[in-house]
Amino acid sequence: MSYSPHPSLLLLSLVFSSSVLAAKAPSQARASKAAKPVATAPAPVPVVELAHNLGEAGEAHLQAVVERFNREQGAALKLVRLEKDAKPALLNLVRRYDLDEVLSNPRQFVPLHAMMSKAGVALKDGELSADLKAGVVDAKGKLVALPVAYSTPVLFYNKNALRKAGLDPERPPQTWFEMQGMLDKLQEIGFQCPYTSSWPVWVHIDNVSSVSGVPATTDKGQLAFNGLPQVKHVAMMATWQKAGYFRTFGRRAEASEHFREGECAMITTDSREHTEFRDARGVELGVAPLPYHDDVYGGRRNTLADGASLWAGSGRSPAEYKVAAKFVSFLLSPEMQVEMIRQYGQLPLTAAARSAAGSKVLQDDGTQSLRIAFDSLQGGGARSPMRVANIDAVRVIANEELEAVWADRKPAKAALDTAVARGNAVLNAKPALKKLQPF
């Protein structure tokens, strides 16, 4: 006997089954939809700024570096002008003569080592040459900025001029006294500018003092460049000026153009300028250490290293600091160090870069000045972090007093005494200017 369900029960069963199926359908559809990955837009690349106040040629070189970084790292670093009193950009390339602006507003900057740490990018500062850390380390020896383009004063000379004067072009002067005799012979053959100098305070105050073993500043942040060695040197330059051996053209690098044009036979200036003298008119370039005074007790000492450094602005986002940290690592890479040595003449920052600078590939570019420069530092480039040339107001005073001596308006002793007294009055009124460790 067969069993047939009641029609009402059959209807109820169909309704229930339909409800269950209807309930499952949207649930399964949602599950299927959720299983598909949802495409998300890539995070935007932050546009970050690198501020500078370089000249036209320097800006073109820096732009090439930035473009290479953007291309290789997929970044959006942008060059802007470094404006006085403006809020710092994320990255700021600051030359030595603009450093006191940084020191007067330390809260607007973040230490380099702290920025790199927060960005999670290793800063191998132990690989950096100790000669080049002057003024960019804190009390614990940690980097607060990157010494990007450092150099030290050397003597450049025109070998062709020495030949015409009957002098050996491979034997440049070692002492200032020896140099005087050579300048006399150069004048005899018609040179109206046997010798000139760019950056007179940097060369003739800071570095002549250092080479003589009598630093221009004390450990307590006071000026002291009016000692006997400095007075004798400035007095000698005054006699050279009267004799026509020494000509000055300005307070910065104005003299360099006169050497490039073949007008001057010798010049003391930054070692990095060998890249700008490569095509000097009628000049076969020679390079030698900055001369010294052999009558100073203790013999020749070291020159000083200084130049442009890279500082990080405060108050930026983690993403922006990540880009800045990558740029720092990019600059320290072996490839970029070699390129910057070749193109800009800077002293190599790392041991690997220094080794490359001694290789044939760089020697072919005439970078003998790099070896001369490092030999001149003698491991002492990081000493005496406070430099007369780095403090605007003090440098202006020193220039004024030097010019008074060379124009025969003041004796050397009186001028240097006045410069020291005036400069110390400025420093004592603004104690923050006495130190180069703002953090």
mmCIF file of C-alpha atoms in Angstrom, residues 22-339:
data_model
loop_
_atom_site.group_PDB
_atom_site.id
_atom_site.type_symbol
_atom_site.label_atom_id
_atom_site.label_comp_id
_atom_site.label_asym_id
_atom_site.label_seq_id
_atom_site.Cartn_x
_atom_site.Cartn_y
_atom_site.Cartn_z
ATOM 1 C CA ALA A 22 16.163 32.029 -1.675
ATOM 2 C CA ALA A 23 18.048 32.697 1.570
ATOM 3 C CA LYS A 24 21.118 30.790 0.424
ATOM 4 C CA ALA A 25 21.360 32.520 -2.952
ATOM 5 C CA PRO A 26 22.257 36.048 -1.721
ATOM 6 C CA SER A 27 24.602 34.596 0.944
ATOM 7 C CA GLN A 28 26.480 32.523 -1.640
ATOM 8 C CA ALA A 29 26.592 35.503 -3.987
ATOM 9 C CA ARG A 30 28.090 37.691 -1.287
ATOM 10 C CA ALA A 31 30.656 35.017 -0.426
ATOM 11 C CA SER A 32 31.599 34.686 -4.094
ATOM 12 C CA LYS A 33 31.898 38.447 -4.436
ATOM 13 C CA ALA A 34 34.027 38.769 -1.276
ATOM 14 C CA ALA A 35 36.435 36.098 -2.502
ATOM 15 C CA LYS A 36 37.515 38.307 -5.408
ATOM 16 C CA PRO A 37 40.469 40.657 -4.454
ATOM 17 C CA VAL A 38 39.599 44.329 -4.634
ATOM 18 C CA ALA A 39 42.149 46.409 -6.563
ATOM 19 C CA THR A 40 43.552 49.298 -4.478
ATOM 20 C CA ALA A 41 45.202 52.429 -5.851
ATOM 21 C CA PRO A 42 48.962 52.622 -5.215
ATOM 22 C CA ALA A 43 50.057 55.062 -2.540
ATOM 23 C CA PRO A 44 50.958 58.407 -4.087
ATOM 24 C CA VAL A 45 54.663 59.185 -4.343
ATOM 25 C CA PRO A 46 55.344 62.151 -2.025
ATOM 26 C CA VAL A 47 56.831 65.186 -3.744
ATOM 27 C CA VAL A 48 59.685 66.375 -1.522
ATOM 28 C CA GLU A 49 61.942 69.388 -1.910
ATOM 29 C CA LEU A 50 65.707 69.830 -1.853
ATOM 30 C CA ALA A 51 66.573 73.489 -1.270
ATOM 31 C CA HIS A 52 69.908 74.981 -2.356
ATOM 32 C CA ASN A 53 71.513 78.310 -3.208
ATOM 33 C CA LEU A 54 74.148 77.145 -5.674
ATOM 34 C CA GLY A 55 75.128 79.084 -8.761
ATOM 35 C CA GLU A 56 74.018 78.200 -12.275
ATOM 36 C CA ALA A 57 76.692 75.548 -12.870
ATOM 37 C CA GLY A 58 76.262 73.999 -9.429
ATOM 38 C CA GLU A 59 72.514 73.853 -9.859
ATOM 39 C CA ALA A 60 72.867 72.044 -13.188
ATOM 40 C CA HIS A 61 75.145 69.428 -11.585
ATOM 41 C CA LEU A 62 72.773 68.969 -8.652
ATOM 42 C CA GLN A 63 69.782 68.660 -10.975
ATOM 43 C CA ALA A 64 71.502 65.784 -12.772
ATOM 44 C CA VAL A 65 71.989 63.989 -9.439
ATOM 45 C CA VAL A 66 68.333 64.512 -8.496
ATOM 46 C CA GLU A 67 67.077 63.267 -11.860
ATOM 47 C CA ARG A 68 69.172 60.129 -11.579
ATOM 48 C CA PHE A 69 67.844 59.490 -8.056
ATOM 49 C CA ASN A 70 64.230 59.965 -9.168
ATOM 50 C CA ARG A 71 64.721 57.676 -12.143
ATOM 51 C CA GLU A 72 66.412 54.878 -10.193
ATOM 52 C CA GLN A 73 64.291 55.084 -7.026
ATOM 53 C CA GLY A 74 60.912 56.045 -8.479
ATOM 54 C CA ALA A 75 60.968 59.156 -6.290
ATOM 55 C CA ALA A 76 59.766 62.729 -6.788
ATOM 56 C CA LEU A 77 62.552 64.872 -5.368
ATOM 57 C CA LYS A 78 62.347 68.472 -6.569
ATOM 58 C CA LEU A 79 64.968 71.244 -6.518
ATOM 59 C CA VAL A 80 63.976 74.634 -5.083
ATOM 60 C CA ARG A 81 65.914 77.737 -4.111
ATOM 61 C CA LEU A 82 67.065 78.111 -0.507
ATOM 62 C CA GLU A 83 65.618 81.437 0.581
ATOM 63 C CA LYS A 84 66.928 83.406 3.539
ATOM 64 C CA ASP A 85 64.622 83.315 6.603
ATOM 65 C CA ALA A 86 62.238 80.864 4.877
ATOM 66 C CA LYS A 87 61.115 77.625 6.519
ATOM 67 C CA PRO A 88 63.614 74.867 5.687
ATOM 68 C CA ALA A 89 62.681 72.327 3.035
ATOM 69 C CA LEU A 90 62.800 68.591 3.745
ATOM 70 C CA LEU A 91 66.430 68.573 2.560
ATOM 71 C CA ASN A 92 68.691 71.631 2.543
ATOM 72 C CA LEU A 93 72.127 71.880 0.948
ATOM 73 C CA VAL A 94 73.905 74.517 3.022
ATOM 74 C CA ARG A 95 77.268 76.009 2.068
ATOM 75 C CA ARG A 96 79.801 76.937 4.725
ATOM 76 C CA TYR A 97 79.060 80.643 4.430
ATOM 77 C CA ASP A 98 75.369 80.071 5.158
ATOM 78 C CA LEU A 99 75.820 77.738 8.111
ATOM 79 C CA ASP A 100 75.117 80.260 10.833
ATOM 80 C CA GLU A 101 71.555 80.535 9.503
ATOM 81 C CA VAL A 102 71.117 76.870 10.386
ATOM 82 C CA LEU A 103 72.686 77.307 13.788
ATOM 83 C CA SER A 104 70.416 80.216 14.662
ATOM 84 C CA ASN A 105 67.294 78.051 14.134
ATOM 85 C CA PRO A 106 68.235 74.535 15.316
ATOM 86 C CA ARG A 107 64.638 73.561 16.126
ATOM 87 C CA GLN A 108 63.758 73.790 12.455
ATOM 88 C CA PHE A 109 66.100 70.894 11.709
ATOM 89 C CA VAL A 110 66.277 67.259 12.738
ATOM 90 C CA PRO A 111 69.612 65.463 13.274
ATOM 91 C CA LEU A 112 70.567 63.297 10.335
ATOM 92 C CA HIS A 113 71.197 60.215 12.486
ATOM 93 C CA ALA A 114 67.721 60.561 14.057
ATOM 94 C CA MET A 115 66.020 60.977 10.686
ATOM 95 C CA MET A 116 67.724 57.900 9.267
ATOM 96 C CA SER A 117 66.833 55.851 12.342
ATOM 97 C CA LYS A 118 63.148 56.809 12.192
ATOM 98 C CA ALA A 119 63.058 55.998 8.493
ATOM 99 C CA GLY A 120 64.538 52.555 9.181
ATOM 100 C CA VAL A 121 67.488 53.177 6.860
ATOM 101 C CA ALA A 122 70.983 52.370 8.116
ATOM 102 C CA LEU A 123 73.435 55.257 8.312
ATOM 103 C CA LYS A 124 76.906 53.748 8.138
ATOM 104 C CA ASP A 125 78.644 56.842 9.483
ATOM 105 C CA GLY A 126 81.537 54.715 10.686
ATOM 106 C CA GLU A 127 82.555 54.408 7.043
ATOM 107 C CA LEU A 128 82.820 58.174 6.629
ATOM 108 C CA SER A 129 86.243 59.754 6.756
ATOM 109 C CA ALA A 130 86.924 61.365 10.128
ATOM 110 C CA ASP A 131 88.667 64.208 8.277
ATOM 111 C CA LEU A 132 85.353 65.405 6.868
ATOM 112 C CA LYS A 133 83.052 65.427 9.890
ATOM 113 C CA ALA A 134 84.001 68.841 11.226
ATOM 114 C CA GLY A 135 80.982 70.864 12.247
ATOM 115 C CA VAL A 136 78.414 68.181 11.450
ATOM 116 C CA VAL A 137 78.612 65.957 14.540
ATOM 117 C CA ASP A 138 77.008 66.405 17.944
ATOM 118 C CA ALA A 139 78.676 66.082 21.336
ATOM 119 C CA LYS A 140 78.434 62.277 21.068
ATOM 120 C CA GLY A 141 80.044 62.182 17.648
ATOM 121 C CA LYS A 142 76.790 61.426 15.790
ATOM 122 C CA LEU A 143 76.125 63.032 12.418
ATOM 123 C CA VAL A 144 73.647 65.895 12.423
ATOM 124 C CA ALA A 145 74.204 66.571 8.707
ATOM 125 C CA LEU A 146 75.929 64.940 5.747
ATOM 126 C CA PRO A 147 79.208 66.565 4.583
ATOM 127 C CA VAL A 148 78.294 66.308 0.919
ATOM 128 C CA ALA A 149 80.847 68.462 -0.912
ATOM 129 C CA TYR A 150 83.916 69.109 1.236
ATOM 130 C CA SER A 151 87.318 70.366 0.183
ATOM 131 C CA THR A 152 90.457 71.955 1.639
ATOM 132 C CA PRO A 153 92.663 74.796 0.345
ATOM 133 C CA VAL A 154 95.553 73.966 -1.977
ATOM 134 C CA LEU A 155 97.863 75.896 -4.288
ATOM 135 C CA PHE A 156 97.053 75.673 -8.001
ATOM 136 C CA TYR A 157 99.644 76.952 -10.457
ATOM 137 C CA ASN A 158 100.199 77.282 -14.177
ATOM 138 C CA LYS A 159 103.066 75.025 -15.239
ATOM 139 C CA ASN A 160 103.394 76.960 -18.509
ATOM 140 C CA ALA A 161 103.979 80.177 -16.559
ATOM 141 C CA LEU A 162 106.702 78.561 -14.464
ATOM 142 C CA ARG A 163 108.471 77.289 -17.596
ATOM 143 C CA LYS A 164 108.464 80.760 -19.132
ATOM 144 C CA ALA A 165 109.987 82.135 -15.929
ATOM 145 C CA GLY A 166 112.769 79.562 -16.038
ATOM 146 C CA LEU A 167 111.358 77.632 -13.080
ATOM 147 C CA ASP A 168 110.886 73.881 -12.768
ATOM 148 C CA PRO A 169 107.133 73.237 -13.331
ATOM 149 C CA GLU A 170 107.353 70.048 -11.308
ATOM 150 C CA ARG A 171 108.735 71.808 -8.239
ATOM 151 C CA PRO A 172 106.087 74.178 -6.870
ATOM 152 C CA PRO A 173 106.875 76.247 -3.755
ATOM 153 C CA GLN A 174 106.591 74.509 -0.411
ATOM 154 C CA THR A 175 106.967 77.562 1.814
ATOM 155 C CA TRP A 176 105.680 81.129 1.561
ATOM 156 C CA PHE A 177 109.271 82.399 1.583
ATOM 157 C CA GLU A 178 110.211 80.166 -1.344
ATOM 158 C CA MET A 179 107.090 81.276 -3.153
ATOM 159 C CA GLN A 180 108.126 84.936 -2.920
ATOM 160 C CA GLY A 181 111.216 84.336 -5.044
ATOM 161 C CA MET A 182 109.164 82.542 -7.675
ATOM 162 C CA LEU A 183 106.617 85.358 -7.793
ATOM 163 C CA ASP A 184 109.420 87.832 -8.438
ATOM 164 C CA LYS A 185 110.511 85.848 -11.518
ATOM 165 C CA LEU A 186 106.925 85.561 -12.747
ATOM 166 C CA GLN A 187 106.546 89.308 -12.468
ATOM 167 C CA GLU A 188 109.773 89.819 -14.434
ATOM 168 C CA ILE A 189 108.333 87.972 -17.449
ATOM 169 C CA GLY A 190 105.260 90.193 -17.490
ATOM 170 C CA PHE A 191 102.681 88.708 -15.120
ATOM 171 C CA GLN A 192 100.615 91.530 -13.611
ATOM 172 C CA CYS A 193 99.075 88.954 -11.261
ATOM 173 C CA PRO A 194 101.712 86.445 -10.186
ATOM 174 C CA TYR A 195 99.537 85.236 -7.273
ATOM 175 C CA THR A 196 95.936 85.620 -6.122
ATOM 176 C CA SER A 197 93.566 83.949 -3.653
ATOM 177 C CA SER A 198 89.890 83.147 -3.427
ATOM 178 C CA TRP A 199 88.129 82.976 -0.049
ATOM 179 C CA PRO A 200 90.757 85.118 1.758
ATOM 180 C CA VAL A 201 89.454 84.568 5.307
ATOM 181 C CA TRP A 202 89.114 80.798 4.825
ATOM 182 C CA VAL A 203 92.606 80.528 3.324
ATOM 183 C CA HIS A 204 94.646 83.217 5.084
ATOM 184 C CA ILE A 205 93.018 83.147 8.531
ATOM 185 C CA ASP A 206 91.510 79.712 9.225
ATOM 186 C CA ASN A 207 93.928 77.564 7.251
ATOM 187 C CA VAL A 208 97.183 79.490 7.560
ATOM 188 C CA SER A 209 96.525 79.462 11.317
ATOM 189 C CA SER A 210 95.906 75.708 11.314
ATOM 190 C CA VAL A 211 98.958 74.899 9.191
ATOM 191 C CA SER A 212 101.051 77.030 11.554
ATOM 192 C CA GLY A 213 99.779 75.093 14.568
ATOM 193 C CA VAL A 214 97.999 78.112 16.098
ATOM 194 C CA PRO A 215 94.230 77.665 15.530
ATOM 195 C CA ALA A 216 92.209 80.776 14.788
ATOM 196 C CA THR A 217 89.784 79.952 17.627
ATOM 197 C CA THR A 218 90.084 78.610 21.154
ATOM 198 C CA ASP A 219 88.373 75.618 22.722
ATOM 199 C CA LYS A 220 86.124 78.067 24.585
ATOM 200 C CA GLY A 221 84.789 79.579 21.382
ATOM 201 C CA GLN A 222 86.857 82.761 21.317
ATOM 202 C CA LEU A 223 88.730 84.193 18.335
ATOM 203 C CA ALA A 224 92.517 84.125 18.595
ATOM 204 C CA PHE A 225 93.968 84.784 15.152
ATOM 205 C CA ASN A 226 96.108 87.747 16.221
ATOM 206 C CA GLY A 227 99.160 85.774 17.320
ATOM 207 C CA LEU A 228 102.671 86.273 15.977
ATOM 208 C CA PRO A 229 102.422 83.691 13.112
ATOM 209 C CA GLN A 230 99.192 85.232 11.801
ATOM 210 C CA VAL A 231 100.526 88.790 12.095
ATOM 211 C CA LYS A 232 103.715 87.862 10.221
ATOM 212 C CA HIS A 233 101.720 86.180 7.466
ATOM 213 C CA VAL A 234 99.304 89.049 6.913
ATOM 214 C CA ALA A 235 102.200 91.511 6.985
ATOM 215 C CA MET A 236 103.978 89.446 4.303
ATOM 216 C CA MET A 237 100.858 89.504 2.129
ATOM 217 C CA ALA A 238 100.783 93.295 2.531
ATOM 218 C CA THR A 239 104.361 93.600 1.254
ATOM 219 C CA TRP A 240 103.479 91.312 -1.661
ATOM 220 C CA GLN A 241 100.524 93.539 -2.450
ATOM 221 C CA LYS A 242 102.769 96.601 -2.567
ATOM 222 C CA ALA A 243 105.325 94.791 -4.705
ATOM 223 C CA GLY A 244 102.700 93.621 -7.188
ATOM 224 C CA TYR A 245 103.199 89.942 -6.379
ATOM 225 C CA PHE A 246 99.736 89.495 -4.846
ATOM 226 C CA ARG A 247 96.418 90.741 -6.192
ATOM 227 C CA THR A 248 92.985 90.400 -4.612
ATOM 228 C CA PHE A 249 89.670 90.508 -6.462
ATOM 229 C CA GLY A 250 86.982 89.907 -3.860
ATOM 230 C CA ARG A 251 85.875 88.122 -0.728
ATOM 231 C CA ARG A 252 84.618 84.915 -2.336
ATOM 232 C CA ALA A 253 85.712 83.088 -5.504
ATOM 233 C CA GLU A 254 86.161 86.114 -7.769
ATOM 234 C CA ALA A 255 89.892 85.440 -8.100
ATOM 235 C CA SER A 256 89.279 81.997 -9.578
ATOM 236 C CA GLU A 257 88.051 83.427 -12.867
ATOM 237 C CA HIS A 258 91.276 85.424 -13.248
ATOM 238 C CA PHE A 259 93.288 82.234 -12.871
ATOM 239 C CA ARG A 260 91.020 80.429 -15.341
ATOM 240 C CA GLU A 261 91.693 83.137 -17.900
ATOM 241 C CA GLY A 262 95.445 82.731 -17.494
ATOM 242 C CA GLU A 263 95.834 86.205 -15.989
ATOM 243 C CA CYS A 264 97.253 84.923 -12.676
ATOM 244 C CA ALA A 265 100.029 82.324 -12.434
ATOM 245 C CA MET A 266 99.165 80.960 -8.979
ATOM 246 C CA ILE A 267 96.079 80.800 -6.785
ATOM 247 C CA THR A 268 95.182 79.435 -3.362
ATOM 248 C CA THR A 269 91.601 78.183 -3.262
ATOM 249 C CA ASP A 270 89.419 75.123 -2.577
ATOM 250 C CA SER A 271 90.756 71.819 -3.884
ATOM 251 C CA ARG A 272 87.421 71.079 -5.561
ATOM 252 C CA GLU A 273 88.045 73.850 -8.087
ATOM 253 C CA HIS A 274 90.337 71.620 -10.116
ATOM 254 C CA THR A 275 87.190 70.567 -11.991
ATOM 255 C CA GLU A 276 86.610 74.198 -12.987
ATOM 256 C CA PHE A 277 90.244 74.754 -14.014
ATOM 257 C CA ARG A 278 90.378 71.819 -16.423
ATOM 258 C CA ASP A 279 89.729 74.057 -19.434
ATOM 259 C CA ALA A 280 91.552 77.135 -18.116
ATOM 260 C CA ARG A 281 92.920 79.255 -20.937
ATOM 261 C CA GLY A 282 96.574 78.501 -21.681
ATOM 262 C CA VAL A 283 96.965 76.771 -18.323
ATOM 263 C CA GLU A 284 98.684 73.450 -17.736
ATOM 264 C CA LEU A 285 97.360 72.808 -14.266
ATOM 265 C CA GLY A 286 99.639 71.967 -11.363
ATOM 266 C CA VAL A 287 98.626 71.477 -7.743
ATOM 267 C CA ALA A 288 100.534 71.584 -4.466
ATOM 268 C CA PRO A 289 99.756 71.782 -0.746
ATOM 269 C CA LEU A 290 99.055 75.185 0.766
ATOM 270 C CA PRO A 291 102.476 76.718 1.517
ATOM 271 C CA TYR A 292 103.624 77.009 5.119
ATOM 272 C CA HIS A 293 105.978 79.174 7.171
ATOM 273 C CA ASP A 294 109.080 77.130 7.965
ATOM 274 C CA ASP A 295 110.127 79.449 10.795
ATOM 275 C CA VAL A 296 107.125 78.441 12.932
ATOM 276 C CA TYR A 297 107.928 75.969 15.715
ATOM 277 C CA GLY A 298 106.652 72.451 15.096
ATOM 278 C CA GLY A 299 106.758 72.512 11.321
ATOM 279 C CA ARG A 300 103.868 72.127 8.944
ATOM 280 C CA ARG A 301 100.499 71.090 10.423
ATOM 281 C CA ASN A 302 97.195 70.150 8.798
ATOM 282 C CA THR A 303 94.757 72.168 6.728
ATOM 283 C CA LEU A 304 91.009 72.074 7.449
ATOM 284 C CA ALA A 305 88.128 70.460 5.578
ATOM 285 C CA ASP A 306 84.832 72.223 5.032
ATOM 286 C CA GLY A 307 82.144 72.782 2.408
ATOM 287 C CA ALA A 308 78.469 72.193 1.693
ATOM 288 C CA SER A 309 76.468 69.903 3.982
ATOM 289 C CA LEU A 310 72.996 68.370 3.734
ATOM 290 C CA TRP A 311 70.520 69.154 6.565
ATOM 291 C CA ALA A 312 67.027 67.726 7.156
ATOM 292 C CA GLY A 313 64.111 70.007 8.032
ATOM 293 C CA SER A 314 61.873 69.114 10.977
ATOM 294 C CA GLY A 315 58.125 68.445 11.086
ATOM 295 C CA ARG A 316 57.804 66.170 8.053
ATOM 296 C CA SER A 317 55.819 62.951 7.580
ATOM 297 C CA PRO A 318 57.354 59.446 7.893
ATOM 298 C CA ALA A 319 56.868 58.943 4.141
ATOM 299 C CA GLU A 320 58.813 62.107 3.370
ATOM 300 C CA TYR A 321 61.644 61.185 5.721
ATOM 301 C CA LYS A 322 61.786 57.786 4.036
ATOM 302 C CA VAL A 323 62.527 59.516 0.721
ATOM 303 C CA ALA A 324 65.126 61.763 2.354
ATOM 304 C CA ALA A 325 66.845 58.768 3.953
ATOM 305 C CA LYS A 326 66.955 56.966 0.612
ATOM 306 C CA PHE A 327 68.567 60.031 -0.962
ATOM 307 C CA VAL A 328 71.269 60.088 1.711
ATOM 308 C CA SER A 329 72.025 56.399 1.081
ATOM 309 C CA PHE A 330 72.013 57.109 -2.653
ATOM 310 C CA LEU A 331 74.658 59.828 -2.232
ATOM 311 C CA LEU A 332 76.833 57.480 -0.181
ATOM 312 C CA SER A 333 76.687 54.646 -2.716
ATOM 313 C CA PRO A 334 80.057 53.824 -4.353
ATOM 314 C CA GLU A 335 78.746 54.692 -7.821
ATOM 315 C CA MET A 336 77.549 58.144 -6.808
ATOM 316 C CA GLN A 337 80.655 58.875 -4.751
ATOM 317 C CA VAL A 338 82.848 58.214 -7.789
ATOM 318 C CA GLU A 339 80.569 60.316 -9.999
#
